PDB file of C-alpha atoms in Angstrom:
ATOM      1  CA  GLN A   1     108.536 185.419 236.628  1.00  0.00           C
ATOM      2  CA  GLU A   2     108.072 185.136 240.371  1.00  0.00           C
ATOM      3  CA  THR A   3     106.317 187.627 242.599  1.00  0.00           C
ATOM      4  CA  ALA A   4     105.515 187.426 246.274  1.00  0.00           C
ATOM      5  CA  ASP A   5     102.163 185.729 245.718  1.00  0.00           C
ATOM      6  CA  ARG A   6     102.449 183.883 242.400  1.00  0.00           C
ATOM      7  CA  LEU A   7     104.635 182.262 239.771  1.00  0.00           C
ATOM      8  CA  ARG A   8     104.139 183.003 236.063  1.00  0.00           C
ATOM      9  CA  VAL A   9     105.535 180.510 233.530  1.00  0.00           C
ATOM     10  CA  CYS A  10     105.775 181.412 229.833  1.00  0.00           C
ATOM     11  CA  PRO A  11     106.715 178.444 227.622  1.00  0.00           C
ATOM     12  CA  VAL A  12     108.561 179.133 224.392  1.00  0.00           C
ATOM     13  CA  ASP A  13     108.354 176.982 221.270  1.00  0.00           C
ATOM     14  CA  TRP A  14     111.936 176.897 219.985  1.00  0.00           C
ATOM     15  CA  GLU A  15     111.184 174.774 216.902  1.00  0.00           C
ATOM     16  CA  MET A  16     111.693 177.634 214.441  1.00  0.00           C
ATOM     17  CA  ALA A  17     113.957 179.821 216.569  1.00  0.00           C
ATOM     18  CA  ALA A  18     117.116 180.926 214.806  1.00  0.00           C
ATOM     19  CA  LEU A  19     119.759 183.582 214.702  1.00  0.00           C
ATOM     20  CA  GLY A  20     119.733 185.513 211.459  1.00  0.00           C
ATOM     21  CA  PRO A  21     119.143 188.860 209.808  1.00  0.00           C
ATOM     22  CA  GLY A  22     116.038 190.794 210.771  1.00  0.00           C
ATOM     23  CA  LEU A  23     115.158 190.919 207.094  1.00  0.00           C
ATOM     24  CA  LEU A  24     114.109 187.263 207.371  1.00  0.00           C
ATOM     25  CA  ASP A  25     111.375 188.318 209.783  1.00  0.00           C
ATOM     26  CA  LEU A  26     110.320 191.133 207.454  1.00  0.00           C
ATOM     27  CA  ALA A  27     110.304 188.718 204.487  1.00  0.00           C
ATOM     28  CA  ALA A  28     108.074 186.316 206.417  1.00  0.00           C
ATOM     29  CA  LEU A  29     105.778 189.162 207.478  1.00  0.00           C
ATOM     30  CA  ILE A  30     105.256 190.588 204.009  1.00  0.00           C
ATOM     31  CA  ALA A  31     104.611 187.112 202.577  1.00  0.00           C
ATOM     32  CA  GLY A  32     101.191 187.267 204.190  1.00  0.00           C
ATOM     33  CA  ASN A  33      97.945 188.299 202.559  1.00  0.00           C
ATOM     34  CA  TRP A  34      98.953 191.918 202.027  1.00  0.00           C
ATOM     35  CA  THR A  35      98.515 193.971 198.901  1.00  0.00           C
ATOM     36  CA  GLU A  36     101.674 194.876 197.004  1.00  0.00           C
ATOM     37  CA  ALA A  37     101.214 198.478 198.191  1.00  0.00           C
ATOM     38  CA  GLU A  38     101.030 197.349 201.837  1.00  0.00           C
ATOM     39  CA  LYS A  39     104.141 195.165 201.401  1.00  0.00           C
ATOM     40  CA  SER A  40     106.016 198.109 199.895  1.00  0.00           C
ATOM     41  CA  LEU A  41     104.950 200.451 202.711  1.00  0.00           C
ATOM     42  CA  MET A  42     106.160 197.989 205.371  1.00  0.00           C
ATOM     43  CA  ALA A  43     109.455 197.440 203.568  1.00  0.00           C
ATOM     44  CA  LEU A  44     110.060 201.170 203.106  1.00  0.00           C
ATOM     45  CA  ALA A  45     109.243 201.867 206.757  1.00  0.00           C
ATOM     46  CA  TYR A  46     111.759 199.191 207.798  1.00  0.00           C
ATOM     47  CA  HIS A  47     114.384 200.685 205.460  1.00  0.00           C
ATOM     48  CA  GLN A  48     113.773 204.153 206.847  1.00  0.00           C
ATOM     49  CA  ALA A  49     114.174 202.872 210.416  1.00  0.00           C
ATOM     50  CA  LEU A  50     117.489 201.275 209.450  1.00  0.00           C
ATOM     51  CA  SER A  51     118.783 204.615 208.210  1.00  0.00           C
ATOM     52  CA  GLY A  52     118.547 206.115 211.685  1.00  0.00           C
ATOM     53  CA  GLU A  53     120.005 203.086 213.451  1.00  0.00           C
ATOM     54  CA  GLY A  54     123.552 203.480 212.170  1.00  0.00           C
ATOM     55  CA  SER A  55     124.591 199.813 212.099  1.00  0.00           C
ATOM     56  CA  TRP A  56     123.625 199.080 208.469  1.00  0.00           C
ATOM     57  CA  SER A  57     122.467 201.880 206.202  1.00  0.00           C
ATOM     58  CA  PRO A  58     121.958 200.322 202.773  1.00  0.00           C
ATOM     59  CA  THR A  59     120.745 202.167 199.716  1.00  0.00           C
ATOM     60  CA  ILE A  60     117.183 201.325 198.772  1.00  0.00           C
ATOM     61  CA  ASP A  61     118.461 199.095 195.951  1.00  0.00           C
ATOM     62  CA  GLU A  62     120.797 197.204 198.315  1.00  0.00           C
ATOM     63  CA  PHE A  63     117.987 196.877 200.824  1.00  0.00           C
ATOM     64  CA  LEU A  64     115.496 195.528 198.288  1.00  0.00           C
ATOM     65  CA  ALA A  65     118.054 193.063 196.922  1.00  0.00           C
ATOM     66  CA  ALA A  66     118.777 191.750 200.443  1.00  0.00           C
ATOM     67  CA  LEU A  67     115.077 191.618 201.296  1.00  0.00           C
ATOM     68  CA  ASN A  68     114.321 189.656 198.137  1.00  0.00           C
ATOM     69  CA  CYS A  69     117.078 187.170 198.966  1.00  0.00           C
ATOM     70  CA  CYS A  70     115.342 186.683 202.317  1.00  0.00           C
ATOM     71  CA  ARG A  71     111.946 186.366 200.630  1.00  0.00           C
ATOM     72  CA  LEU A  72     113.368 183.637 198.404  1.00  0.00           C
ATOM     73  CA  HIS A  73     114.863 181.884 201.442  1.00  0.00           C
ATOM     74  CA  VAL A  74     111.511 181.914 203.262  1.00  0.00           C
ATOM     75  CA  ALA A  75     109.658 180.633 200.180  1.00  0.00           C
ATOM     76  CA  MET A  76     112.148 177.808 199.648  1.00  0.00           C
ATOM     77  CA  GLN A  77     111.996 176.880 203.325  1.00  0.00           C
ATOM     78  CA  TRP A  78     108.221 176.498 203.190  1.00  0.00           C
ATOM     79  CA  LEU A  79     108.257 174.699 199.833  1.00  0.00           C
ATOM     80  CA  GLY A  80     110.382 171.977 201.390  1.00  0.00           C
ATOM     81  CA  TRP A  81     108.657 171.929 204.776  1.00  0.00           C
ATOM     82  CA  SER A  82     106.522 168.801 204.600  1.00  0.00           C
ATOM     83  CA  ALA A  83     104.633 166.900 201.937  1.00  0.00           C
ATOM     84  CA  GLU A  84     101.897 165.895 204.416  1.00  0.00           C
ATOM     85  CA  TRP A  85     101.297 169.136 206.317  1.00  0.00           C
ATOM     86  CA  ARG A  86      98.675 171.605 205.079  1.00  0.00           C
ATOM     87  CA  PRO A  87      98.017 175.016 206.629  1.00  0.00           C
ATOM     88  CA  PRO A  88      94.486 176.092 207.506  1.00  0.00           C
ATOM     89  CA  PRO A  89      92.812 177.452 204.338  1.00  0.00           C
ATOM     90  CA  ASN A  90      92.821 181.035 205.624  1.00  0.00           C
ATOM     91  CA  GLN A  91      96.606 180.842 206.168  1.00  0.00           C
ATOM     92  CA  ALA A  92      97.596 179.087 202.946  1.00  0.00           C
ATOM     93  CA  GLN A  93     100.320 180.749 200.909  1.00  0.00           C
ATOM     94  CA  ASN A  94     101.475 179.974 197.370  1.00  0.00           C
ATOM     95  CA  TRP A  95     105.199 179.703 198.119  1.00  0.00           C
ATOM     96  CA  LEU A  96     106.118 178.686 194.581  1.00  0.00           C
ATOM     97  CA  ASP A  97     104.456 181.854 193.291  1.00  0.00           C
ATOM     98  CA  GLU A  98     106.321 183.876 195.936  1.00  0.00           C
ATOM     99  CA  ALA A  99     109.657 182.385 194.814  1.00  0.00           C
ATOM    100  CA  LEU A 100     108.866 183.017 191.148  1.00  0.00           C
ATOM    101  CA  GLN A 101     107.904 186.652 191.862  1.00  0.00           C
ATOM    102  CA  VAL A 102     111.241 187.222 193.569  1.00  0.00           C
ATOM    103  CA  MET A 103     113.094 185.612 190.662  1.00  0.00           C
ATOM    104  CA  GLU A 104     111.224 187.842 188.208  1.00  0.00           C
ATOM    105  CA  TRP A 105     112.332 190.874 190.235  1.00  0.00           C
ATOM    106  CA  VAL A 106     115.932 189.625 190.149  1.00  0.00           C
ATOM    107  CA  MET A 107     115.786 189.228 186.369  1.00  0.00           C
ATOM    108  CA  ARG A 108     114.337 192.738 185.908  1.00  0.00           C
ATOM    109  CA  THR A 109     116.943 194.392 188.109  1.00  0.00           C
ATOM    110  CA  ALA A 110     120.029 192.412 187.027  1.00  0.00           C
TER     111      ALA A 110
END
């Protein structure tokens, strides 16, 4: 961004940039250290916002199924990330547990 008296440069780290469904971002967000109630509230707010958008208006069951597919994708991605890398302790996530929770949901709703 250039103005008359200065130049502003904003670098972007493209390592994890991708083109995909917005539900992947929601899945990554709710994988954090939220309570189940907080995760549900965020997911329901996202679903409600989709209803007014008009491009994709899934039922709540369709939405949750798609979101859980994305949650499984995110968990599997992080499980295979790197054998050597470890996140800071305050950012650690049990991705195997996340994947198993999603699979339990799939089995209950199938």
